[in-house]
CSV table of C-alpha atoms (C1' of nucleotides) in Angstrom, one decimal:
chain,number,residue,atom,x,y,z
E,1,MET,CA,54.4,-7.1,-39.8
E,2,LEU,CA,52.4,-7.4,-43.0
E,3,ASP,CA,49.6,-5.1,-43.8
E,4,LEU,CA,46.5,-7.1,-44.6
E,5,VAL,CA,45.6,-6.5,-48.2
E,6,GLN,CA,42.0,-5.4,-47.8
E,7,ASP,CA,41.3,-5.0,-51.5
E,8,ALA,CA,42.4,-8.1,-53.3
E,9,ILE,CA,40.4,-7.0,-56.3
E,10,PRO,CA,42.1,-4.0,-58.0
E,11,ARG,CA,40.4,-0.9,-56.8
E,12,PRO,CA,39.1,1.4,-59.5
E,13,TYR,CA,41.2,4.5,-60.2
E,14,HIS,CA,39.2,6.6,-57.9
E,15,HIS,CA,38.9,5.3,-54.4
E,16,GLY,CA,35.4,6.6,-53.6
E,17,ASP,CA,35.9,7.7,-50.0
E,18,LEU,CA,39.6,8.0,-49.6
E,19,ARG,CA,39.4,10.6,-46.8
E,20,ALA,CA,37.4,8.4,-44.5
E,21,ALA,CA,39.6,5.4,-45.4
E,22,LEU,CA,42.7,7.3,-44.5
E,23,VAL,CA,41.3,8.4,-41.2
E,24,ARG,CA,40.2,4.8,-40.4
E,25,ALA,CA,43.7,3.6,-41.3
E,26,GLY,CA,45.1,6.3,-39.1
E,27,VAL,CA,43.0,5.2,-36.1
E,28,GLU,CA,44.2,1.6,-36.6
E,29,LEU,CA,47.8,2.7,-36.8
E,30,ALA,CA,47.6,4.9,-33.7
E,31,ARG,CA,45.9,2.0,-31.8
E,32,GLU,CA,48.7,-0.3,-32.8
E,33,GLY,CA,51.7,2.0,-32.3
E,34,GLY,CA,50.7,5.4,-31.0
E,35,LEU,CA,51.4,8.8,-32.4
E,36,ALA,CA,54.8,7.7,-33.8
E,37,ALA,CA,53.2,4.9,-35.9
E,38,LEU,CA,50.6,7.3,-37.4
E,39,THR,CA,52.5,8.1,-40.6
E,40,LEU,CA,51.0,9.6,-43.7
E,41,ARG,CA,52.7,7.0,-45.9
E,42,ALA,CA,51.6,4.1,-43.7
E,43,ALA,CA,48.0,5.3,-43.9
E,44,THR,CA,48.1,5.6,-47.7
E,45,ARG,CA,49.7,2.2,-47.9
E,46,ARG,CA,46.9,0.7,-45.8
E,47,ALA,CA,44.3,2.3,-48.0
E,48,GLY,CA,46.1,0.9,-51.1
E,49,VAL,CA,46.9,4.3,-52.6
E,50,SER,CA,49.9,6.3,-53.4
E,51,ALA,CA,51.4,8.7,-50.9
E,52,GLY,CA,50.6,11.8,-52.9
E,53,ALA,CA,46.9,11.0,-52.9
E,54,ALA,CA,46.6,11.9,-49.3
E,55,TYR,CA,47.3,15.6,-50.3
E,56,ARG,CA,44.0,15.7,-52.1
E,57,HIS,CA,42.2,15.4,-48.8
E,58,PHE,CA,44.7,16.7,-46.1
E,59,THR,CA,47.0,19.6,-46.3
E,60,SER,CA,49.7,17.9,-44.4
E,61,HIS,CA,50.6,15.0,-42.1
E,62,GLU,CA,49.6,17.2,-39.1
E,63,ASP,CA,46.2,17.7,-40.7
E,64,LEU,CA,45.6,14.0,-41.0
E,65,THR,CA,46.8,13.6,-37.4
E,66,PHE,CA,44.2,16.2,-36.3
E,67,ALA,CA,41.5,14.3,-38.1
E,68,VAL,CA,42.4,11.1,-36.3
E,69,GLY,CA,42.6,13.0,-33.1
E,70,ALA,CA,39.1,14.3,-33.6
E,71,VAL,CA,37.7,10.7,-33.9
E,72,ALA,CA,39.6,9.9,-30.7
E,73,LEU,CA,38.1,12.9,-28.9
E,74,SER,CA,34.6,11.8,-29.9
E,75,ASP,CA,35.3,8.3,-28.6
E,76,MET,CA,36.6,9.8,-25.3
E,77,ALA,CA,33.4,11.8,-24.9
E,78,ARG,CA,31.4,8.6,-25.4
E,79,SER,CA,33.6,6.9,-22.8
E,80,ILE,CA,32.7,9.7,-20.3
E,81,GLU,CA,29.1,9.5,-21.1
E,82,ARG,CA,29.1,5.7,-20.5
E,83,ARG,CA,30.5,6.3,-17.0
E,84,GLN,CA,28.0,9.0,-16.3
E,85,ALA,CA,25.1,6.8,-17.4
E,86,GLU,CA,26.0,4.6,-14.4
E,87,VAL,CA,25.3,7.4,-12.0
E,88,VAL,CA,21.8,6.9,-10.6
E,89,SER,CA,21.7,6.6,-6.8
E,90,GLY,CA,22.1,9.2,-4.1
E,91,ASN,CA,20.7,12.7,-3.4
E,92,ASP,CA,21.4,15.7,-5.6
E,93,LEU,CA,24.8,16.4,-4.1
E,94,GLU,CA,26.0,12.9,-4.2
E,95,ARG,CA,24.9,12.5,-7.8
E,96,ALA,CA,26.5,15.7,-8.8
E,97,LEU,CA,29.8,14.6,-7.3
E,98,ALA,CA,29.5,11.2,-8.9
E,99,MET,CA,28.9,12.9,-12.3
E,100,LEU,CA,32.1,14.9,-11.8
E,101,ARG,CA,34.1,11.8,-10.9
E,102,ALA,CA,32.6,10.0,-13.9
E,103,VAL,CA,34.1,12.7,-16.2
E,104,GLY,CA,37.6,11.8,-14.8
E,105,LEU,CA,37.1,8.1,-14.8
E,106,GLY,CA,35.7,8.1,-18.3
E,107,TYR,CA,38.7,10.1,-19.5
E,108,ILE,CA,41.1,7.7,-17.8
E,109,ASP,CA,39.1,4.7,-19.1
E,110,TYR,CA,39.6,5.9,-22.6
E,111,ALA,CA,43.3,6.5,-22.1
E,112,LEU,CA,43.8,3.0,-20.7
E,113,ASP,CA,41.6,1.4,-23.4
E,114,ASP,CA,43.4,3.0,-26.3
E,115,PRO,CA,46.6,4.7,-25.2
E,116,GLY,CA,47.7,5.2,-28.8
E,117,ASN,CA,44.7,7.2,-29.9
E,118,PHE,CA,44.7,9.0,-26.5
E,119,GLU,CA,48.1,10.3,-27.4
E,120,VAL,CA,46.9,11.4,-30.8
E,121,ALA,CA,43.9,13.1,-29.3
E,122,MET,CA,46.1,15.1,-26.9
E,123,PHE,CA,48.5,16.0,-29.7
E,124,GLY,CA,45.6,17.5,-31.6
E,125,LEU,CA,44.0,19.1,-28.6
E,126,PHE,CA,47.3,20.6,-27.5
E,127,THR,CA,49.4,21.3,-30.5
E,128,LEU,CA,47.3,23.9,-32.2
E,129,ALA,CA,44.8,26.6,-31.6
E,130,HIS,CA,42.3,24.5,-33.6
E,131,THR,CA,39.7,27.2,-33.6
E,132,SER,CA,39.2,26.4,-37.2
E,133,LEU,CA,38.4,22.8,-36.6
E,134,GLU,CA,34.9,21.6,-35.7
E,135,PRO,CA,35.4,20.2,-32.2
E,136,ALA,CA,34.7,16.5,-31.7
E,137,ARG,CA,31.6,15.6,-29.8
E,138,GLY,CA,30.0,12.6,-28.2
E,139,ASP,CA,26.5,11.3,-28.4
E,140,ARG,CA,25.2,14.1,-26.1
E,141,GLY,CA,26.7,16.6,-28.5
E,142,LEU,CA,29.3,17.8,-26.0
E,143,THR,CA,33.1,17.7,-26.1
E,144,PRO,CA,35.0,16.1,-23.2
E,145,TYR,CA,35.8,19.6,-21.9
E,146,GLU,CA,32.2,20.7,-22.1
E,147,LEU,CA,31.2,17.6,-20.1
E,148,LEU,CA,33.6,18.6,-17.4
E,149,VAL,CA,32.4,22.2,-17.3
E,150,ASP,CA,28.8,20.9,-17.2
E,151,ALA,CA,29.6,18.8,-14.1
E,152,VAL,CA,31.3,21.7,-12.4
E,153,THR,CA,28.4,24.0,-13.2
E,154,HIS,CA,26.0,21.6,-11.5
E,155,LEU,CA,28.1,21.8,-8.3
E,156,VAL,CA,27.9,25.6,-8.5
E,157,ALA,CA,24.1,25.4,-8.9
E,158,LEU,CA,24.0,23.3,-5.7
E,159,ASP,CA,25.9,26.0,-3.9
E,160,VAL,CA,28.8,23.7,-3.0
E,161,LEU,CA,31.2,25.7,-5.2
E,162,LYS,CA,31.4,29.4,-5.8
E,163,ALA,CA,31.0,30.5,-9.4
E,164,GLU,CA,34.4,32.3,-9.5
E,165,GLN,CA,36.0,29.0,-8.5
E,166,SER,CA,34.7,27.2,-11.6
E,167,PHE,CA,37.6,27.8,-13.8
E,168,THR,CA,40.3,26.8,-11.3
E,169,VAL,CA,38.3,23.8,-10.3
E,170,ALA,CA,37.9,22.7,-13.9
E,171,ILE,CA,41.6,23.1,-14.6
E,172,THR,CA,42.5,21.3,-11.4
E,173,CYS,CA,40.3,18.3,-12.3
E,174,TRP,CA,41.6,18.3,-15.9
E,175,SER,CA,45.2,18.5,-14.8
E,176,THR,CA,44.9,15.7,-12.3
E,177,VAL,CA,43.0,13.3,-14.6
E,178,HIS,CA,45.2,14.1,-17.6
E,179,GLY,CA,48.4,13.7,-15.5
E,180,PHE,CA,47.2,10.4,-14.1
E,181,ALA,CA,46.3,9.1,-17.6
E,182,THR,CA,49.8,10.1,-18.7
E,183,LEU,CA,51.5,8.4,-15.8
E,184,ALA,CA,49.4,5.3,-16.3
E,185,THR,CA,49.8,4.9,-20.0
E,186,ARG,CA,53.4,6.0,-20.6
E,187,GLY,CA,54.7,6.8,-17.2
E,188,PRO,CA,55.9,5.1,-14.1
E,189,LEU,CA,52.6,3.3,-13.6
E,190,ARG,CA,52.5,1.7,-16.9
E,191,GLU,CA,53.6,-1.7,-15.7
E,192,LEU,CA,50.7,-2.1,-13.3
E,193,PRO,CA,47.9,-4.5,-14.2
E,194,ARG,CA,44.7,-3.0,-15.4
E,195,GLU,CA,42.8,-3.7,-12.2
E,196,ALA,CA,45.4,-1.9,-10.1
E,197,LEU,CA,45.2,1.1,-12.4
E,198,ASP,CA,41.4,1.2,-12.2
E,199,GLU,CA,41.6,1.0,-8.5
E,200,GLN,CA,44.3,3.7,-8.3
E,201,ALA,CA,42.3,5.9,-10.7
E,202,ASP,CA,39.3,5.6,-8.4
E,203,ASP,CA,41.4,6.6,-5.4
E,204,VAL,CA,43.0,9.6,-7.2
E,205,VAL,CA,39.7,10.9,-8.5
E,206,ARG,CA,38.0,10.4,-5.2
E,207,THR,CA,40.8,12.2,-3.4
E,208,LEU,CA,40.6,15.0,-5.9
E,209,VAL,CA,36.9,15.6,-5.9
E,210,ALA,CA,36.7,15.3,-2.1
E,211,GLY,CA,39.3,18.0,-1.8
E,212,LEU,CA,37.3,20.5,-3.9
E,213,LEU,CA,34.6,20.8,-1.2
E,214,PRO,CA,35.0,23.3,1.7
H,1,MET,CA,68.3,30.0,-38.9
H,2,LEU,CA,72.0,29.7,-39.0
H,3,ASP,CA,73.9,27.7,-36.5
H,4,LEU,CA,76.6,29.8,-35.0
H,5,VAL,CA,80.0,28.4,-35.9
H,6,GLN,CA,81.5,27.9,-32.6
H,7,ASP,CA,84.8,26.6,-33.8
H,8,ALA,CA,86.2,28.9,-36.5
H,9,ILE,CA,89.6,27.4,-36.1
H,10,PRO,CA,89.5,23.9,-37.6
H,11,ARG,CA,89.0,21.5,-34.8
H,12,PRO,CA,91.6,18.7,-34.5
H,13,TYR,CA,90.5,15.3,-35.8
H,14,HIS,CA,89.4,14.2,-32.3
H,15,HIS,CA,87.0,16.5,-30.6
H,16,GLY,CA,88.1,15.9,-27.1
H,17,ASP,CA,84.8,15.7,-25.3
H,18,LEU,CA,82.2,15.1,-28.0
H,19,ARG,CA,79.8,13.4,-25.7
H,20,ALA,CA,79.4,16.4,-23.5
H,21,ALA,CA,79.3,18.7,-26.5
H,22,LEU,CA,76.5,16.7,-28.0
H,23,VAL,CA,74.5,16.8,-24.8
H,24,ARG,CA,75.0,20.5,-24.5
H,25,ALA,CA,73.9,21.0,-28.1
H,26,GLY,CA,70.9,18.8,-27.4
H,27,VAL,CA,69.9,20.9,-24.5
H,28,GLU,CA,70.1,24.1,-26.6
H,29,LEU,CA,68.1,22.5,-29.4
H,30,ALA,CA,65.4,21.3,-27.0
H,31,ARG,CA,65.2,24.8,-25.5
H,32,GLU,CA,64.8,26.3,-28.9
H,33,GLY,CA,62.4,23.9,-30.4
H,34,GLY,CA,61.3,21.2,-28.0
H,35,LEU,CA,61.6,17.4,-28.5
H,36,ALA,CA,61.0,17.6,-32.2
H,37,ALA,CA,64.0,19.9,-32.7
H,38,LEU,CA,66.3,17.5,-30.8
H,39,THR,CA,67.7,15.7,-33.7
H,40,LEU,CA,70.8,13.7,-33.8
H,41,ARG,CA,72.0,15.3,-37.0
H,42,ALA,CA,71.4,18.8,-35.7
H,43,ALA,CA,73.3,18.1,-32.6
H,44,THR,CA,76.3,16.7,-34.5
H,45,ARG,CA,76.1,19.7,-36.9
H,46,ARG,CA,76.2,22.1,-33.9
H,47,ALA,CA,79.2,20.3,-32.5
H,48,GLY,CA,80.9,20.6,-35.9
H,49,VAL,CA,81.1,16.8,-36.4
H,50,SER,CA,79.8,14.2,-38.8
H,51,ALA,CA,76.5,12.5,-38.1
H,52,GLY,CA,78.1,9.1,-37.6
H,53,ALA,CA,80.4,10.4,-34.9
H,54,ALA,CA,77.5,10.5,-32.4
H,55,TYR,CA,77.3,6.7,-32.5
H,56,ARG,CA,80.7,6.5,-30.7
H,57,HIS,CA,79.0,8.0,-27.7
H,58,PHE,CA,75.3,7.1,-28.0
H,59,THR,CA,73.7,3.9,-29.1
H,60,SER,CA,70.8,5.7,-30.8
H,61,HIS,CA,68.9,8.9,-31.1
H,62,GLU,CA,66.8,7.9,-28.2
H,63,ASP,CA,69.9,7.4,-26.1
H,64,LEU,CA,71.0,10.9,-26.7
H,65,THR,CA,67.5,12.1,-25.9
H,66,PHE,CA,67.7,10.3,-22.6
H,67,ALA,CA,71.0,12.0,-21.8
H,68,VAL,CA,69.5,15.4,-22.5
H,69,GLY,CA,66.5,14.5,-20.4
H,70,ALA,CA,68.7,13.6,-17.5
H,71,VAL,CA,70.2,17.1,-17.5
H,72,ALA,CA,66.7,18.5,-17.7
H,73,LEU,CA,65.6,16.4,-14.7
H,74,SER,CA,68.5,17.6,-12.6
H,75,ASP,CA,67.6,21.2,-13.5
H,76,MET,CA,64.0,20.4,-12.4
H,77,ALA,CA,65.2,19.1,-9.1
H,78,ARG,CA,67.2,22.3,-8.5
H,79,SER,CA,64.1,24.3,-9.4
H,80,ILE,CA,62.1,22.5,-6.8
H,81,GLU,CA,64.9,23.0,-4.2
H,82,ARG,CA,64.9,26.7,-5.0
H,83,ARG,CA,61.2,26.9,-4.1
H,84,GLN,CA,61.6,24.8,-1.0
H,85,ALA,CA,64.4,27.1,0.2
H,86,GLU,CA,61.9,29.9,0.5
H,87,VAL,CA,59.8,27.9,3.0
H,88,VAL,CA,60.8,29.2,6.4
H,89,SER,CA,57.8,30.6,8.3
H,90,GLY,CA,55.0,28.9,10.2
H,91,ASN,CA,54.6,25.9,12.5
H,92,ASP,CA,55.6,22.4,11.6
H,93,LEU,CA,52.4,21.5,9.8
H,94,GLU,CA,52.3,24.8,7.9
H,95,ARG,CA,55.9,24.3,6.8
H,96,ALA,CA,55.4,20.7,5.8
H,97,LEU,CA,52.4,21.7,3.7
H,98,ALA,CA,54.4,24.5,2.1
H,99,MET,CA,57.2,22.1,1.4
H,100,LEU,CA,54.8,19.9,-0.5
H,101,ARG,CA,53.4,22.8,-2.4
H,102,ALA,CA,56.9,23.9,-3.2
H,103,VAL,CA,57.5,20.5,-5.0
H,104,GLY,CA,54.6,21.2,-7.2
H,105,LEU,CA,55.4,24.8,-7.8
H,106,GLY,CA,59.1,24.1,-8.6
H,107,TYR,CA,58.0,21.4,-11.0
H,108,ILE,CA,55.7,23.9,-12.8
H,109,ASP,CA,58.3,26.6,-12.7
H,110,TYR,CA,60.7,24.4,-14.6
H,111,ALA,CA,58.1,23.5,-17.1
H,112,LEU,CA,57.2,27.1,-17.7
H,113,ASP,CA,60.9,28.3,-17.8
H,114,ASP,CA,62.0,25.7,-20.3
H,115,PRO,CA,59.1,23.9,-21.9
H,116,GLY,CA,61.3,22.3,-24.5
H,117,ASN,CA,63.5,20.5,-22.1
H,118,PHE,CA,60.6,19.7,-19.9
H,119,GLU,CA,59.1,17.8,-22.8
H,120,VAL,CA,62.4,16.0,-23.3
H,121,ALA,CA,62.7,15.2,-19.6
H,122,MET,CA,59.2,13.6,-19.6
H,123,PHE,CA,60.0,11.7,-22.7
H,124,GLY,CA,62.9,10.2,-20.9
H,125,LEU,CA,61.1,9.6,-17.7
H,126,PHE,CA,58.2,8.1,-19.3
H,127,THR,CA,59.4,6.3,-22.4
H,128,LEU,CA,61.6,3.6,-21.0
H,129,ALA,CA,62.1,1.6,-17.9
H,130,HIS,CA,65.4,3.3,-17.5
H,131,THR,CA,66.5,1.1,-14.6
H,132,SER,CA,69.9,1.0,-16.2
H,133,LEU,CA,70.4,4.7,-16.2
H,134,GLU,CA,71.7,6.6,-13.2
H,135,PRO,CA,68.8,8.9,-12.2
H,136,ALA,CA,69.3,12.6,-12.4
H,137,ARG,CA,69.6,14.4,-9.1
H,138,GLY,CA,69.6,17.9,-7.8
H,139,ASP,CA,72.0,19.6,-5.4
H,140,ARG,CA,70.5,17.7,-2.4
H,141,GLY,CA,71.1,14.5,-4.2
H,142,LEU,CA,67.5,13.7,-4.7
H,143,THR,CA,65.4,13.2,-7.9
H,144,PRO,CA,62.2,15.2,-8.3
H,145,TYR,CA,60.2,12.2,-7.4
H,146,GLU,CA,62.3,11.6,-4.3
H,147,LEU,CA,61.7,15.2,-3.3
H,148,LEU,CA,58.0,14.6,-3.6
H,149,VAL,CA,58.1,11.4,-1.6
H,150,ASP,CA,60.2,13.2,1.0
H,151,ALA,CA,57.5,15.9,1.4
H,152,VAL,CA,54.7,13.4,1.7
H,153,THR,CA,56.7,11.4,4.3
H,154,HIS,CA,57.0,14.5,6.4
H,155,LEU,CA,53.2,14.8,6.4
H,156,VAL,CA,52.9,11.2,7.5
H,157,ALA,CA,55.4,11.8,10.3
H,158,LEU,CA,53.2,14.7,11.5
H,159,ASP,CA,50.2,12.3,11.6
H,160,VAL,CA,48.2,14.3,9.1
H,161,LEU,CA,48.4,11.5,6.6
H,162,LYS,CA,48.2,7.7,7.1
H,163,ALA,CA,51.2,5.8,5.9
H,164,GLU,CA,49.1,3.6,3.6
H,165,GLN,CA,47.9,6.8,1.8
H,166,SER,CA,51.4,7.8,0.8
H,167,PHE,CA,51.4,6.3,-2.6
H,168,THR,CA,48.0,7.5,-3.7
H,169,VAL,CA,48.8,11.0,-2.4
H,170,ALA,CA,52.1,11.1,-4.1
H,171,ILE,CA,50.5,9.9,-7.4
H,172,THR,CA,47.7,12.4,-7.0
H,173,CYS,CA,50.1,15.3,-6.5
H,174,TRP,CA,52.3,14.2,-9.4
H,175,SER,CA,49.3,13.8,-11.7
H,176,THR,CA,47.9,17.2,-10.9
H,177,VAL,CA,51.1,19.0,-11.2
H,178,HIS,CA,52.2,17.2,-14.3
H,179,GLY,CA,48.9,17.7,-15.9
H,180,PHE,CA,48.9,21.4,-15.1
H,181,ALA,CA,52.4,21.7,-16.6
H,182,THR,CA,51.2,20.1,-19.7
H,183,LEU,CA,48.1,22.2,-20.1
H,184,ALA,CA,50.1,25.3,-19.4
H,185,THR,CA,53.0,24.6,-21.8
H,186,ARG,CA,51.3,22.9,-24.7
H,187,GLY,CA,47.7,22.8,-23.8
H,188,PRO,CA,44.7,25.2,-23.7
H,189,LEU,CA,46.4,27.5,-21.2
H,190,ARG,CA,49.5,28.1,-23.2
H,191,GLU,CA,48.4,31.6,-24.5
H,192,LEU,CA,48.0,33.0,-21.0
H,193,PRO,CA,50.7,35.4,-19.8
H,194,ARG,CA,53.2,34.1,-17.4
H,195,GLU,CA,51.9,35.9,-14.3
H,196,ALA,CA,48.4,34.5,-14.9
H,197,LEU,CA,49.9,31.0,-15.2
H,198,ASP,CA,51.9,31.4,-12.0
H,199,GLU,CA,48.7,32.6,-10.2
H,200,GLN,CA,46.7,29.7,-11.6
H,201,ALA,CA,49.4,27.3,-10.6
H,202,ASP,CA,49.3,28.6,-7.1
H,203,ASP,CA,45.5,28.2,-7.0
H,204,VAL,CA,45.7,24.6,-8.4
H,205,VAL,CA,48.4,23.5,-6.0
H,206,ARG,CA,46.8,25.1,-3.0
H,207,THR,CA,43.4,23.4,-3.9
H,208,LEU,CA,45.2,20.1,-4.4
H,209,VAL,CA,47.2,20.1,-1.1
H,210,ALA,CA,44.3,21.5,0.9
H,211,GLY,CA,42.2,18.6,-0.4
H,212,LEU,CA,44.6,16.0,0.9
H,213,LEU,CA,43.9,16.7,4.5
H,214,PRO,CA,41.0,15.1,6.4
Y,1,DC,C1',28.9,13.6,-75.9
Y,2,DC,C1',32.7,16.1,-74.3
Y,3,DT,C1',35.2,19.0,-71.7
Y,4,DA,C1',36.6,20.9,-67.0
Y,5,DG,C1',37.6,19.9,-62.5
Y,6,DA,C1',38.5,16.5,-59.1
Y,7,DT,C1',41.2,12.7,-57.9
Y,8,DG,C1',45.2,9.2,-58.0
Y,9,DT,C1',50.2,8.0,-59.9
Y,10,DG,C1',55.1,7.9,-60.1
Y,11,DG,C1',59.0,10.1,-59.5
Y,12,DA,C1',61.6,13.4,-57.4
Y,13,DC,C1',63.7,16.2,-53.4
Y,14,DA,C1',65.3,17.2,-48.7
Y,15,DG,C1',65.6,15.6,-44.2
Y,16,DT,C1',65.9,11.9,-40.7
Y,17,DG,C1',68.2,7.6,-38.1
Y,18,DT,C1',71.5,4.1,-38.9
Y,19,DT,C1',75.5,1.3,-40.6
Y,20,DC,C1',79.8,0.4,-42.6
Y,21,DA,C1',84.5,0.5,-44.5
Y,22,DC,C1',87.9,3.6,-43.9
Y,23,DA,C1',90.9,7.5,-42.0
Y,24,DT,C1',93.1,9.6,-38.2
Y,25,DT,C1',94.9,9.9,-33.7
Y,26,DG,C1',96.1,9.1,-28.7
Y,27,DC,C1',98.2,6.0,-25.6
Y,28,DG,C1',100.1,2.0,-23.3
Y,29,DT,C1',103.7,-1.6,-24.2
Y,30,DG,C1',107.9,-3.2,-25.7
L,1,DC,C1',111.5,6.3,-27.9
L,2,DA,C1',108.9,3.6,-31.5
L,3,DC,C1',105.1,0.8,-32.6
L,4,DG,C1',100.7,-1.0,-32.9
L,5,DC,C1',96.2,-1.2,-31.1
L,6,DA,C1',92.0,0.7,-29.6
L,7,DA,C1',89.3,4.7,-29.6
L,8,DT,C1',87.4,8.2,-32.3
L,9,DG,C1',85.8,10.8,-36.5
L,10,DT,C1',84.6,10.7,-41.9
L,11,DG,C1',81.9,10.0,-46.0
L,12,DA,C1',79.0,7.5,-48.4
L,13,DA,C1',75.4,4.6,-48.4
L,14,DC,C1',70.5,2.7,-47.2
L,15,DA,C1',65.7,2.9,-45.9
L,16,DC,C1',62.4,5.7,-44.3
L,17,DT,C1',59.7,10.1,-43.7
L,18,DG,C1',56.9,14.4,-45.5
L,19,DT,C1',56.1,17.1,-49.5
L,20,DC,C1',55.7,18.6,-54.3
L,21,DC,C1',55.2,18.2,-59.3
L,22,DA,C1',53.8,16.9,-64.0
L,23,DC,C1',51.0,13.8,-65.7
L,24,DA,C1',47.2,10.1,-66.1
L,25,DT,C1',42.5,9.0,-65.2
L,26,DC,C1',38.0,9.4,-64.1
L,27,DT,C1',33.3,11.9,-62.9
L,28,DA,C1',29.9,15.0,-63.4
L,29,DG,C1',27.5,19.0,-65.6
L,30,DG,C1',26.4,21.7,-69.7
DNA sequence: CCTAGATGTGGACAGTGTTCACATTGCGTG
DNA sequence: CACGCAATGTGAACACTGTCCACATCTAGG
């Protein structure tokens, strides 16, 4: 597998925007081969730069991985927003439920569309208390988790959930959707064709959300 | 961190049961440091043997990892069986529901008790179509997934679920429980104390199972 | 213009998985 | 019982990884 030489003309000594180039290369690598392929040296190779140069912009391999994961999380937020934009019909309650389902379906969409970067995003989200990092947001300015909390809060406002249930409900939703995404991308469902997975995702999310109501 | 020298007396040239020793060492390594710590060289070091020796018993690092994961899956099955053994009171339906919850709670118990080996088990379960490997079973002779299917089948027999729902229900349960285990061991819940996690797990599983009924 | 700080280089080091020729040993066959 | 073969373990190599270092090169501000 040859890396395409993106810069046939010899680059000047200073790259100009190496940080962004490394993140871009990292996203490509993750898309092609998942977390395992997201190697610091491979990213520098792709940017046409020596391995050590990465350390002028990232403190470690993990640090680069987090940066790639942040891009992935933004993309996931946008994927959720896309699903939510389709929710238009129905009364208040129906719309609120559809918005919650859209969070889950957008999450799963992203995982199925780009399993490699989904893996990287979860590594970043999970591996560290990344309180120091600026969280990755979508076009509405919310992280995926905030979009989830927002949808749950609407259900509380409609009196269909009690406020003290919010946290458990949010965690239950996240668990289910994350678990399904994992089973579907790396687990026992990974051989199923995309349409079957979409259908199954719809069933699972529908079952889940229906079960939250009294 | 020093490896304890388990064989002060110089071992004879042939180890005797190196395969089992490597798996045992692998389980320890995973318990101490998760999947990342489960290194082929570290396992051979712990067994007091050269790195190459491992290749007489495993075709690759991945192969050793699968073997460790199989042990972990057996332990998980036993963890589920332990929870199910506590289910005694109530009528048929109540007991059947409690048995299904016990699958989830035993799954989560295992993940919380030994997050490192849980990670290894999932790597093995998920990474490969391991049709060639003998699946890891608990004392009842069932794999964790079979225990889940068994519990769902009982609900079908009691006419509380339709047969054609079985697959979706099983996948929904697995998704939720797996997702929760991931959030709790490596995700945003990992700082919570154990009792809080147990309580949260109970809530999530109860919410989930309650939602499956019409 | 010219120097200080930022950025990239090349080479090193330790650690990893993997392979290979070779050493050692246990065991079944004569 | 002896012998030889197959199984098992060794040590050194290779390519790859992350990480660090002295050094080279460039950019920007006084």
